[in-house]
Amino acid sequence: MATLPVLVLNSGSSSIKFSVYEAAGSERRKLFEGEVEDIGANARENRGKFWIKSYAQDANGTKLVDEAPVVPDLDAGFALIAKALKQPPFPPPAAIGHRMVCGGPTVTENQRLTPELIDEMERYTAFAPLHTPVAIYIMRQVLREFPDVPNFVCLDSYFHRNLRPVARQLPIPEAYSAMGIRRFGAHGLSCESIVAHLQPYVPARLIVAHLGNGASISAILDGQSIDTSMGLTPTGGIISGSRTGDIDPGVLLYILRDLAGRATSTVDAANQLEKIVNKQSGLLGVSKLTNDMRSLRRAIAEGNADARLAVDEFTYSIRKFIGSYVAVLGGLDMLVFTGGIGENDSATRAEICAGLEPLGILLDPTLNQARGEAKISASGSSATVLVIPPAEDLMIVNHVCRLLKEQLETQQ
Ligand code: AMP
């Protein structure tokens, strides 16, 4: 059976991550992963972090690279990765998969990447303004650097493509709906990986709480996403690290009018508003301290009341969404926590679930101390509560292999 090395690229707003898998039939083996972090002028002396781990000998990963290079911009960050990937021990990739949060209303299926497709997705940068510019940049660079390798785009919005009309359609005038303004959701690759992990015993009524720097809740019925908290953009839904989540539109109008007096143009005012709702709000805005949960927990332990309020607002907004999704699903069989906070922060999990006993959610305080994959519900809980790490890159490899196979079949 042929083994295919598949390269996966998954970028954040100031980081470029990659992994390399070996795919043979339905077998998948992670060979390498790496990241350039803290790209950009905000990092001290423009120094970022560059690391690569190999899983060939050690399941925990042997560090091949661990450096603090100067990475003032994306060009410098990408150059480090491109140079490394073109040398041994990296196998030349047979295919490359790119994570994309949202491709816009015309690109809703995972598919082969072309320059024209990139141009089309770029028209909808405003639908994921923190993520799309870097993803688009990397796609163009990779097509240039690896011109003979098939590239594929894998969308977070793909898993939410069949949302129910009541969840998908936003209550706005038809002119805007016709422009493609609707709920797309995000974290789809994470949710999809949870459903794949649970196979063949996917519970009928499942809620996935992906709690990381960005955070979302999804209602999944019989393995299909029927509603999700993020909206047109990842700014909507529950409060997250530095994003507002859902907010009274009157607040946005108030801030916009306030900015308009000082902005140089309407676009400038809109850009400033975008920065406020995406980068200065959420846990950071309320705590006035940080968007990072570990730092917030330390501040709470030292008696910081703003940090306490920020985390309380976070867990309160999650509790409200879980309650509403139990109503949407007509009950609950399983709740899964995932993402950096969902996997690691037992206090957040306990605070979210406190008071959810009437919905059949009861944590076992000892089991809840777990980190990584675990069952954390008490024996008397009618819904099973699990912690499962997301496997977005693995999902991308699966999509890439399926698309490659389909492509070969149509060529025959
Ligand atoms: P992610 O975006 O999935 O990488 O998650 C980032 C978030 O997870 C940040 O708020 C981190 O502070 C949080 N996080 C990571 N590890 C821990 C941990 N051990 N305890 C609490 N929060 C954590």
PDB file of C-alpha atoms in Angstrom, residues 43-338:
ATOM      1  CA  ALA A  43       7.618  40.505  20.095  1.00  0.00           C
ATOM      2  CA  ARG A  44      10.648  41.616  22.110  1.00  0.00           C
ATOM      3  CA  GLU A  45      13.543  42.509  19.733  1.00  0.00           C
ATOM      4  CA  ASN A  46      11.348  40.903  17.042  1.00  0.00           C
ATOM      5  CA  ARG A  47      12.421  37.535  18.376  1.00  0.00           C
ATOM      6  CA  GLY A  48       9.927  34.745  17.946  1.00  0.00           C
ATOM      7  CA  LYS A  49      10.081  31.057  18.711  1.00  0.00           C
ATOM      8  CA  PHE A  50      10.798  28.342  16.168  1.00  0.00           C
ATOM      9  CA  TRP A  51      10.541  24.715  17.111  1.00  0.00           C
ATOM     10  CA  ILE A  52      10.158  21.386  15.331  1.00  0.00           C
ATOM     11  CA  LYS A  53       9.501  18.009  16.930  1.00  0.00           C
ATOM     12  CA  SER A  54       9.946  14.584  15.393  1.00  0.00           C
ATOM     13  CA  TYR A  55       7.748  11.663  16.432  1.00  0.00           C
ATOM     14  CA  ALA A  56       9.746   9.058  14.510  1.00  0.00           C
ATOM     15  CA  GLN A  57      11.540   7.668  17.599  1.00  0.00           C
ATOM     16  CA  ASP A  58       9.614   9.120  20.530  1.00  0.00           C
ATOM     17  CA  ALA A  59       5.801   9.436  20.821  1.00  0.00           C
ATOM     18  CA  ASN A  60       6.279  12.578  22.949  1.00  0.00           C
ATOM     19  CA  GLY A  61       8.407  14.172  20.233  1.00  0.00           C
ATOM     20  CA  THR A  62      12.154  14.742  19.940  1.00  0.00           C
ATOM     21  CA  LYS A  63      13.056  18.415  19.478  1.00  0.00           C
ATOM     22  CA  LEU A  64      14.814  18.851  16.124  1.00  0.00           C
ATOM     23  CA  VAL A  65      14.768  22.644  16.294  1.00  0.00           C
ATOM     24  CA  ASP A  66      14.364  24.956  19.308  1.00  0.00           C
ATOM     25  CA  GLU A  67      15.418  28.510  18.464  1.00  0.00           C
ATOM     26  CA  ALA A  68      14.500  32.147  19.113  1.00  0.00           C
ATOM     27  CA  PRO A  69      15.167  33.704  15.688  1.00  0.00           C
ATOM     28  CA  VAL A  70      14.395  37.271  14.623  1.00  0.00           C
ATOM     29  CA  VAL A  71      11.022  37.117  12.852  1.00  0.00           C
ATOM     30  CA  PRO A  72       9.801  40.662  12.205  1.00  0.00           C
ATOM     31  CA  ASP A  73       7.127  39.603   9.721  1.00  0.00           C
ATOM     32  CA  LEU A  74       5.331  36.736   7.994  1.00  0.00           C
ATOM     33  CA  ASP A  75       7.923  36.607   5.198  1.00  0.00           C
ATOM     34  CA  ALA A  76      10.639  35.854   7.747  1.00  0.00           C
ATOM     35  CA  GLY A  77       8.440  33.313   9.581  1.00  0.00           C
ATOM     36  CA  PHE A  78       7.428  31.486   6.422  1.00  0.00           C
ATOM     37  CA  ALA A  79      11.015  31.441   5.083  1.00  0.00           C
ATOM     38  CA  LEU A  80      12.147  29.513   8.177  1.00  0.00           C
ATOM     39  CA  ILE A  81       9.495  26.849   7.654  1.00  0.00           C
ATOM     40  CA  ALA A  82       9.912  26.592   3.869  1.00  0.00           C
ATOM     41  CA  LYS A  83      13.690  26.152   4.188  1.00  0.00           C
ATOM     42  CA  ALA A  84      13.332  23.472   6.869  1.00  0.00           C
ATOM     43  CA  LEU A  85      10.652  21.517   5.000  1.00  0.00           C
ATOM     44  CA  LYS A  86      12.716  21.228   1.815  1.00  0.00           C
ATOM     45  CA  GLN A  87      15.523  19.312   3.524  1.00  0.00           C
ATOM     46  CA  PRO A  88      15.888  15.886   5.120  1.00  0.00           C
ATOM     47  CA  PRO A  89      14.497  14.444   7.307  1.00  0.00           C
ATOM     48  CA  PHE A  90      11.278  15.875   5.800  1.00  0.00           C
ATOM     49  CA  PRO A  91       9.832  13.739   3.010  1.00  0.00           C
ATOM     50  CA  PRO A  92       8.727  15.692  -0.074  1.00  0.00           C
ATOM     51  CA  PRO A  93       4.956  16.101   0.443  1.00  0.00           C
ATOM     52  CA  ALA A  94       2.580  14.181  -1.825  1.00  0.00           C
ATOM     53  CA  ALA A  95      -0.160  16.677  -0.947  1.00  0.00           C
ATOM     54  CA  ILE A  96      -0.618  19.780   1.202  1.00  0.00           C
ATOM     55  CA  GLY A  97      -3.696  20.715   3.271  1.00  0.00           C
ATOM     56  CA  HIS A  98      -4.455  24.256   4.458  1.00  0.00           C
ATOM     57  CA  ARG A  99      -6.774  25.159   7.314  1.00  0.00           C
ATOM     58  CA  MET A 100      -9.109  28.026   6.459  1.00  0.00           C
ATOM     59  CA  VAL A 101     -11.739  29.329   8.888  1.00  0.00           C
ATOM     60  CA  CYS A 102     -14.255  30.491   6.285  1.00  0.00           C
ATOM     61  CA  GLY A 103     -14.066  30.624   2.482  1.00  0.00           C
ATOM     62  CA  GLY A 104     -17.141  32.855   2.114  1.00  0.00           C
ATOM     63  CA  PRO A 105     -20.543  32.036   0.606  1.00  0.00           C
ATOM     64  CA  THR A 106     -19.177  30.677  -2.678  1.00  0.00           C
ATOM     65  CA  VAL A 107     -16.469  28.393  -1.230  1.00  0.00           C
ATOM     66  CA  THR A 108     -18.204  26.056   1.202  1.00  0.00           C
ATOM     67  CA  GLU A 109     -16.662  22.703   0.205  1.00  0.00           C
ATOM     68  CA  ASN A 110     -13.130  21.445   0.876  1.00  0.00           C
ATOM     69  CA  GLN A 111     -11.382  21.353  -2.497  1.00  0.00           C
ATOM     70  CA  ARG A 112      -8.209  21.646  -4.617  1.00  0.00           C
ATOM     71  CA  LEU A 113      -6.537  24.996  -4.195  1.00  0.00           C
ATOM     72  CA  THR A 114      -5.925  27.208  -7.215  1.00  0.00           C
ATOM     73  CA  PRO A 115      -4.804  30.846  -7.480  1.00  0.00           C
ATOM     74  CA  GLU A 116      -8.350  31.740  -8.612  1.00  0.00           C
ATOM     75  CA  LEU A 117      -9.879  30.042  -5.560  1.00  0.00           C
ATOM     76  CA  ILE A 118      -7.536  31.989  -3.281  1.00  0.00           C
ATOM     77  CA  ASP A 119      -8.614  35.261  -4.953  1.00  0.00           C
ATOM     78  CA  GLU A 120     -12.275  34.311  -4.447  1.00  0.00           C
ATOM     79  CA  MET A 121     -11.809  33.474  -0.743  1.00  0.00           C
ATOM     80  CA  GLU A 122      -9.833  36.677  -0.208  1.00  0.00           C
ATOM     81  CA  ARG A 123     -12.966  38.671  -1.139  1.00  0.00           C
ATOM     82  CA  TYR A 124     -14.449  37.465   2.166  1.00  0.00           C
ATOM     83  CA  THR A 125     -11.573  38.337   4.481  1.00  0.00           C
ATOM     84  CA  ALA A 126     -14.039  40.286   6.653  1.00  0.00           C
ATOM     85  CA  PHE A 127     -15.758  36.976   7.547  1.00  0.00           C
ATOM     86  CA  ALA A 128     -12.680  35.900   9.592  1.00  0.00           C
ATOM     87  CA  PRO A 129     -10.513  39.025   9.770  1.00  0.00           C
ATOM     88  CA  LEU A 130      -8.016  37.666  12.319  1.00  0.00           C
ATOM     89  CA  HIS A 131      -7.361  34.415  10.466  1.00  0.00           C
ATOM     90  CA  THR A 132      -7.933  34.848   6.730  1.00  0.00           C
ATOM     91  CA  PRO A 133      -5.107  37.282   5.819  1.00  0.00           C
ATOM     92  CA  VAL A 134      -2.388  34.972   7.184  1.00  0.00           C
ATOM     93  CA  ALA A 135      -3.998  31.844   5.708  1.00  0.00           C
ATOM     94  CA  ILE A 136      -4.255  33.511   2.281  1.00  0.00           C
ATOM     95  CA  TYR A 137      -0.654  34.690   2.486  1.00  0.00           C
ATOM     96  CA  ILE A 138       0.558  31.184   3.309  1.00  0.00           C
ATOM     97  CA  MET A 139      -1.505  29.567   0.547  1.00  0.00           C
ATOM     98  CA  ARG A 140       0.059  31.881  -2.059  1.00  0.00           C
ATOM     99  CA  GLN A 141       3.563  31.274  -0.727  1.00  0.00           C
ATOM    100  CA  VAL A 142       3.100  27.503  -0.647  1.00  0.00           C
ATOM    101  CA  LEU A 143       1.758  27.373  -4.213  1.00  0.00           C
ATOM    102  CA  ARG A 144       4.928  29.227  -5.250  1.00  0.00           C
ATOM    103  CA  GLU A 145       7.307  27.107  -3.148  1.00  0.00           C
ATOM    104  CA  PHE A 146       5.766  23.715  -3.987  1.00  0.00           C
ATOM    105  CA  PRO A 147       4.368  24.276  -7.513  1.00  0.00           C
ATOM    106  CA  ASP A 148       4.139  20.575  -8.396  1.00  0.00           C
ATOM    107  CA  VAL A 149       2.330  19.411  -5.250  1.00  0.00           C
ATOM    108  CA  PRO A 150      -1.505  19.352  -5.106  1.00  0.00           C
ATOM    109  CA  ASN A 151      -2.814  21.716  -2.418  1.00  0.00           C
ATOM    110  CA  PHE A 152      -6.252  21.524  -0.805  1.00  0.00           C
ATOM    111  CA  VAL A 153      -8.230  23.942   1.349  1.00  0.00           C
ATOM    112  CA  CYS A 154     -10.049  22.511   4.405  1.00  0.00           C
ATOM    113  CA  LEU A 155     -12.648  24.792   5.944  1.00  0.00           C
ATOM    114  CA  ASP A 156     -13.794  25.127   9.543  1.00  0.00           C
ATOM    115  CA  SER A 157     -17.155  26.234   8.166  1.00  0.00           C
ATOM    116  CA  TYR A 158     -17.508  22.910   6.269  1.00  0.00           C
ATOM    117  CA  PHE A 159     -18.742  21.018   9.352  1.00  0.00           C
ATOM    118  CA  HIS A 160     -21.430  23.674   9.893  1.00  0.00           C
ATOM    119  CA  ARG A 161     -22.511  23.784   6.224  1.00  0.00           C
ATOM    120  CA  ASN A 162     -25.892  22.157   6.947  1.00  0.00           C
ATOM    121  CA  LEU A 163     -26.985  24.314   9.878  1.00  0.00           C
ATOM    122  CA  ARG A 164     -30.737  24.472  10.242  1.00  0.00           C
ATOM    123  CA  PRO A 165     -32.243  27.485   8.441  1.00  0.00           C
ATOM    124  CA  VAL A 166     -33.343  28.990  11.784  1.00  0.00           C
ATOM    125  CA  ALA A 167     -29.725  28.980  12.944  1.00  0.00           C
ATOM    126  CA  ARG A 168     -28.112  29.846   9.633  1.00  0.00           C
ATOM    127  CA  GLN A 169     -30.257  32.772   8.485  1.00  0.00           C
ATOM    128  CA  LEU A 170     -29.586  36.009  10.383  1.00  0.00           C
ATOM    129  CA  PRO A 171     -32.449  38.429  11.110  1.00  0.00           C
ATOM    130  CA  ILE A 172     -31.238  41.093   8.679  1.00  0.00           C
ATOM    131  CA  PRO A 173     -32.617  42.611   5.442  1.00  0.00           C
ATOM    132  CA  GLU A 174     -32.593  40.404   2.354  1.00  0.00           C
ATOM    133  CA  ALA A 175     -30.050  42.641   0.596  1.00  0.00           C
ATOM    134  CA  TYR A 176     -27.426  41.627   3.162  1.00  0.00           C
ATOM    135  CA  SER A 177     -28.443  37.972   3.283  1.00  0.00           C
ATOM    136  CA  ALA A 178     -28.014  37.970  -0.502  1.00  0.00           C
ATOM    137  CA  MET A 179     -24.410  39.146  -0.005  1.00  0.00           C
ATOM    138  CA  GLY A 180     -23.754  35.941   1.934  1.00  0.00           C
ATOM    139  CA  ILE A 181     -24.114  37.403   5.429  1.00  0.00           C
ATOM    140  CA  ARG A 182     -25.205  34.427   7.527  1.00  0.00           C
ATOM    141  CA  ARG A 183     -23.985  32.158  10.308  1.00  0.00           C
ATOM    142  CA  PHE A 184     -20.935  30.167   9.161  1.00  0.00           C
ATOM    143  CA  GLY A 185     -19.538  29.145  12.556  1.00  0.00           C
ATOM    144  CA  ALA A 186     -15.935  28.129  13.188  1.00  0.00           C
ATOM    145  CA  HIS A 187     -13.959  25.417  15.033  1.00  0.00           C
ATOM    146  CA  GLY A 188     -15.587  22.999  12.583  1.00  0.00           C
ATOM    147  CA  LEU A 189     -12.450  20.895  12.110  1.00  0.00           C
ATOM    148  CA  SER A 190     -12.202  20.528  15.883  1.00  0.00           C
ATOM    149  CA  CYS A 191     -15.874  19.458  16.214  1.00  0.00           C
ATOM    150  CA  GLU A 192     -15.508  17.115  13.255  1.00  0.00           C
ATOM    151  CA  SER A 193     -12.460  15.519  14.888  1.00  0.00           C
ATOM    152  CA  ILE A 194     -14.435  14.955  18.109  1.00  0.00           C
ATOM    153  CA  VAL A 195     -17.253  13.263  16.178  1.00  0.00           C
ATOM    154  CA  ALA A 196     -14.682  11.138  14.284  1.00  0.00           C
ATOM    155  CA  HIS A 197     -13.009  10.217  17.581  1.00  0.00           C
ATOM    156  CA  LEU A 198     -16.341   9.070  19.044  1.00  0.00           C
ATOM    157  CA  GLN A 199     -17.123   6.802  16.064  1.00  0.00           C
ATOM    158  CA  PRO A 200     -18.840   4.361  15.958  1.00  0.00           C
ATOM    159  CA  TYR A 201     -20.653   5.431  19.150  1.00  0.00           C
ATOM    160  CA  VAL A 202     -21.543   9.030  18.365  1.00  0.00           C
ATOM    161  CA  PRO A 203     -24.292  10.040  20.794  1.00  0.00           C
ATOM    162  CA  ALA A 204     -27.470  11.437  19.253  1.00  0.00           C
ATOM    163  CA  ARG A 205     -27.430  14.703  21.260  1.00  0.00           C
ATOM    164  CA  LEU A 206     -23.925  16.097  21.638  1.00  0.00           C
ATOM    165  CA  ILE A 207     -22.599  19.506  22.691  1.00  0.00           C
ATOM    166  CA  VAL A 208     -18.949  20.383  21.984  1.00  0.00           C
ATOM    167  CA  ALA A 209     -17.423  23.221  24.014  1.00  0.00           C
ATOM    168  CA  HIS A 210     -14.221  24.267  22.225  1.00  0.00           C
ATOM    169  CA  LEU A 211     -12.614  26.586  24.770  1.00  0.00           C
ATOM    170  CA  GLY A 212      -9.327  28.048  23.618  1.00  0.00           C
ATOM    171  CA  ASN A 213      -8.214  31.574  22.878  1.00  0.00           C
ATOM    172  CA  GLY A 214     -11.242  31.591  20.619  1.00  0.00           C
ATOM    173  CA  ALA A 215     -14.187  29.751  22.155  1.00  0.00           C
ATOM    174  CA  SER A 216     -17.390  28.279  20.776  1.00  0.00           C
ATOM    175  CA  ILE A 217     -20.231  25.906  21.622  1.00  0.00           C
ATOM    176  CA  SER A 218     -21.813  23.645  19.004  1.00  0.00           C
ATOM    177  CA  ALA A 219     -25.029  21.613  19.059  1.00  0.00           C
ATOM    178  CA  ILE A 220     -24.572  18.348  17.141  1.00  0.00           C
ATOM    179  CA  LEU A 221     -27.510  16.059  16.394  1.00  0.00           C
ATOM    180  CA  ASP A 222     -26.766  12.575  15.025  1.00  0.00           C
ATOM    181  CA  GLY A 223     -23.245  13.705  14.124  1.00  0.00           C
ATOM    182  CA  GLN A 224     -24.405  16.835  12.210  1.00  0.00           C
ATOM    183  CA  SER A 225     -23.914  20.401  13.404  1.00  0.00           C
ATOM    184  CA  ILE A 226     -27.332  22.042  13.729  1.00  0.00           C
ATOM    185  CA  ASP A 227     -26.335  25.206  15.574  1.00  0.00           C
ATOM    186  CA  THR A 228     -23.114  26.845  16.699  1.00  0.00           C
ATOM    187  CA  SER A 229     -22.356  29.918  18.763  1.00  0.00           C
ATOM    188  CA  MET A 230     -19.967  31.732  16.407  1.00  0.00           C
ATOM    189  CA  GLY A 231     -21.781  33.634  13.693  1.00  0.00           C
ATOM    190  CA  LEU A 232     -20.719  35.283  10.439  1.00  0.00           C
ATOM    191  CA  THR A 233     -17.317  35.692  12.094  1.00  0.00           C
ATOM    192  CA  PRO A 234     -15.496  34.074  15.041  1.00  0.00           C
ATOM    193  CA  THR A 235     -16.234  37.265  17.012  1.00  0.00           C
ATOM    194  CA  GLY A 236     -19.803  36.127  17.777  1.00  0.00           C
ATOM    195  CA  GLY A 237     -21.114  33.689  20.382  1.00  0.00           C
ATOM    196  CA  ILE A 238     -19.579  33.237  23.809  1.00  0.00           C
ATOM    197  CA  ILE A 239     -17.003  35.622  25.247  1.00  0.00           C
ATOM    198  CA  SER A 240     -13.461  34.583  24.366  1.00  0.00           C
ATOM    199  CA  GLY A 241      -9.860  35.671  25.038  1.00  0.00           C
ATOM    200  CA  SER A 242     -10.084  39.147  23.512  1.00  0.00           C
ATOM    201  CA  ARG A 243     -13.413  39.016  21.616  1.00  0.00           C
ATOM    202  CA  THR A 244     -16.798  40.289  22.761  1.00  0.00           C
ATOM    203  CA  GLY A 245     -18.917  37.341  21.685  1.00  0.00           C
ATOM    204  CA  ASP A 246     -22.588  38.227  21.075  1.00  0.00           C
ATOM    205  CA  ILE A 247     -23.324  41.786  22.074  1.00  0.00           C
ATOM    206  CA  ASP A 248     -26.212  44.237  21.800  1.00  0.00           C
ATOM    207  CA  PRO A 249     -25.810  45.868  18.336  1.00  0.00           C
ATOM    208  CA  GLY A 250     -26.554  49.187  20.062  1.00  0.00           C
ATOM    209  CA  VAL A 251     -23.162  48.937  21.771  1.00  0.00           C
ATOM    210  CA  LEU A 252     -21.428  48.661  18.403  1.00  0.00           C
ATOM    211  CA  LEU A 253     -23.343  51.681  17.097  1.00  0.00           C
ATOM    212  CA  TYR A 254     -22.451  53.668  20.202  1.00  0.00           C
ATOM    213  CA  ILE A 255     -18.739  52.872  19.855  1.00  0.00           C
ATOM    214  CA  LEU A 256     -18.823  53.523  16.101  1.00  0.00           C
ATOM    215  CA  ARG A 257     -20.325  56.978  16.617  1.00  0.00           C
ATOM    216  CA  ASP A 258     -17.739  57.678  19.295  1.00  0.00           C
ATOM    217  CA  LEU A 259     -14.919  56.632  16.948  1.00  0.00           C
ATOM    218  CA  ALA A 260     -16.383  58.489  13.950  1.00  0.00           C
ATOM    219  CA  GLY A 261     -15.570  61.850  15.571  1.00  0.00           C
ATOM    220  CA  ARG A 262     -11.855  61.011  15.632  1.00  0.00           C
ATOM    221  CA  ALA A 263     -11.389  58.603  12.714  1.00  0.00           C
ATOM    222  CA  THR A 264      -9.845  59.737   9.438  1.00  0.00           C
ATOM    223  CA  SER A 265     -12.496  57.934   7.360  1.00  0.00           C
ATOM    224  CA  THR A 266     -15.431  55.552   7.662  1.00  0.00           C
ATOM    225  CA  VAL A 267     -13.099  52.632   6.879  1.00  0.00           C
ATOM    226  CA  ASP A 268     -10.708  53.804   9.588  1.00  0.00           C
ATOM    227  CA  ALA A 269     -13.573  53.899  12.117  1.00  0.00           C
ATOM    228  CA  ALA A 270     -14.692  50.389  11.066  1.00  0.00           C
ATOM    229  CA  ASN A 271     -11.118  49.091  11.395  1.00  0.00           C
ATOM    230  CA  GLN A 272     -10.814  50.586  14.866  1.00  0.00           C
ATOM    231  CA  LEU A 273     -14.141  49.019  15.870  1.00  0.00           C
ATOM    232  CA  GLU A 274     -12.957  45.659  14.521  1.00  0.00           C
ATOM    233  CA  LYS A 275      -9.838  45.931  16.668  1.00  0.00           C
ATOM    234  CA  ILE A 276     -11.914  46.766  19.759  1.00  0.00           C
ATOM    235  CA  VAL A 277     -14.327  43.825  19.371  1.00  0.00           C
ATOM    236  CA  ASN A 278     -11.644  41.304  18.375  1.00  0.00           C
ATOM    237  CA  LYS A 279      -8.496  42.281  20.237  1.00  0.00           C
ATOM    238  CA  GLN A 280      -9.403  44.429  23.233  1.00  0.00           C
ATOM    239  CA  SER A 281     -12.580  42.851  24.613  1.00  0.00           C
ATOM    240  CA  GLY A 282     -13.603  39.523  26.150  1.00  0.00           C
ATOM    241  CA  LEU A 283     -11.487  38.196  29.042  1.00  0.00           C
ATOM    242  CA  LEU A 284      -8.845  40.846  28.316  1.00  0.00           C
ATOM    243  CA  GLY A 285     -11.337  43.737  28.266  1.00  0.00           C
ATOM    244  CA  VAL A 286     -13.077  42.770  31.505  1.00  0.00           C
ATOM    245  CA  SER A 287      -9.956  41.718  33.429  1.00  0.00           C
ATOM    246  CA  LYS A 288      -7.960  44.734  32.124  1.00  0.00           C
ATOM    247  CA  LEU A 289      -5.064  42.299  32.447  1.00  0.00           C
ATOM    248  CA  THR A 290      -4.763  39.436  29.981  1.00  0.00           C
ATOM    249  CA  ASN A 291      -6.589  37.151  27.577  1.00  0.00           C
ATOM    250  CA  ASP A 292      -4.719  34.109  28.892  1.00  0.00           C
ATOM    251  CA  MET A 293      -6.603  31.779  31.232  1.00  0.00           C
ATOM    252  CA  ARG A 294      -3.486  30.583  33.077  1.00  0.00           C
ATOM    253  CA  SER A 295      -2.579  34.185  33.953  1.00  0.00           C
ATOM    254  CA  LEU A 296      -6.184  34.902  34.949  1.00  0.00           C
ATOM    255  CA  ARG A 297      -6.216  31.927  37.312  1.00  0.00           C
ATOM    256  CA  ARG A 298      -3.000  33.177  38.936  1.00  0.00           C
ATOM    257  CA  ALA A 299      -4.519  36.662  39.304  1.00  0.00           C
ATOM    258  CA  ILE A 300      -7.695  35.190  40.843  1.00  0.00           C
ATOM    259  CA  ALA A 301      -5.562  33.271  43.343  1.00  0.00           C
ATOM    260  CA  GLU A 302      -3.987  36.618  44.309  1.00  0.00           C
ATOM    261  CA  GLY A 303      -7.453  38.134  44.872  1.00  0.00           C
ATOM    262  CA  ASN A 304      -7.822  40.155  41.649  1.00  0.00           C
ATOM    263  CA  ALA A 305     -11.567  41.018  41.430  1.00  0.00           C
ATOM    264  CA  ASP A 306     -11.481  42.037  37.733  1.00  0.00           C
ATOM    265  CA  ALA A 307      -9.921  38.702  36.785  1.00  0.00           C
ATOM    266  CA  ARG A 308     -12.631  36.939  38.825  1.00  0.00           C
ATOM    267  CA  LEU A 309     -15.383  38.898  37.048  1.00  0.00           C
ATOM    268  CA  ALA A 310     -13.883  38.183  33.608  1.00  0.00           C
ATOM    269  CA  VAL A 311     -13.794  34.422  34.210  1.00  0.00           C
ATOM    270  CA  ASP A 312     -17.295  34.533  35.740  1.00  0.00           C
ATOM    271  CA  GLU A 313     -18.609  36.287  32.602  1.00  0.00           C
ATOM    272  CA  PHE A 314     -16.870  33.649  30.470  1.00  0.00           C
ATOM    273  CA  THR A 315     -18.327  30.657  32.325  1.00  0.00           C
ATOM    274  CA  TYR A 316     -21.753  32.349  32.608  1.00  0.00           C
ATOM    275  CA  SER A 317     -21.942  32.917  28.839  1.00  0.00           C
ATOM    276  CA  ILE A 318     -20.961  29.263  28.248  1.00  0.00           C
ATOM    277  CA  ARG A 319     -23.570  28.008  30.737  1.00  0.00           C
ATOM    278  CA  LYS A 320     -26.264  30.009  28.957  1.00  0.00           C
ATOM    279  CA  PHE A 321     -25.300  28.550  25.564  1.00  0.00           C
ATOM    280  CA  ILE A 322     -25.169  24.991  26.919  1.00  0.00           C
ATOM    281  CA  GLY A 323     -28.646  25.463  28.422  1.00  0.00           C
ATOM    282  CA  SER A 324     -30.057  26.813  25.176  1.00  0.00           C
ATOM    283  CA  TYR A 325     -28.484  23.989  23.150  1.00  0.00           C
ATOM    284  CA  VAL A 326     -29.957  21.356  25.474  1.00  0.00           C
ATOM    285  CA  ALA A 327     -33.304  22.935  24.538  1.00  0.00           C
ATOM    286  CA  VAL A 328     -32.379  22.927  20.824  1.00  0.00           C
ATOM    287  CA  LEU A 329     -31.286  19.256  20.940  1.00  0.00           C
ATOM    288  CA  GLY A 330     -34.277  18.171  23.041  1.00  0.00           C
ATOM    289  CA  GLY A 331     -31.996  16.845  25.815  1.00  0.00           C
ATOM    290  CA  LEU A 332     -28.358  15.906  26.108  1.00  0.00           C
ATOM    291  CA  ASP A 333     -26.418  12.655  25.891  1.00  0.00           C
ATOM    292  CA  MET A 334     -22.856  13.998  25.931  1.00  0.00           C
ATOM    293  CA  LEU A 335     -20.903  17.169  26.600  1.00  0.00           C
ATOM    294  CA  VAL A 336     -17.307  17.321  25.342  1.00  0.00           C
ATOM    295  CA  PHE A 337     -14.737  19.887  26.488  1.00  0.00           C
ATOM    296  CA  THR A 338     -11.848  20.611  24.144  1.00  0.00           C
TER     297      THR A 338
END
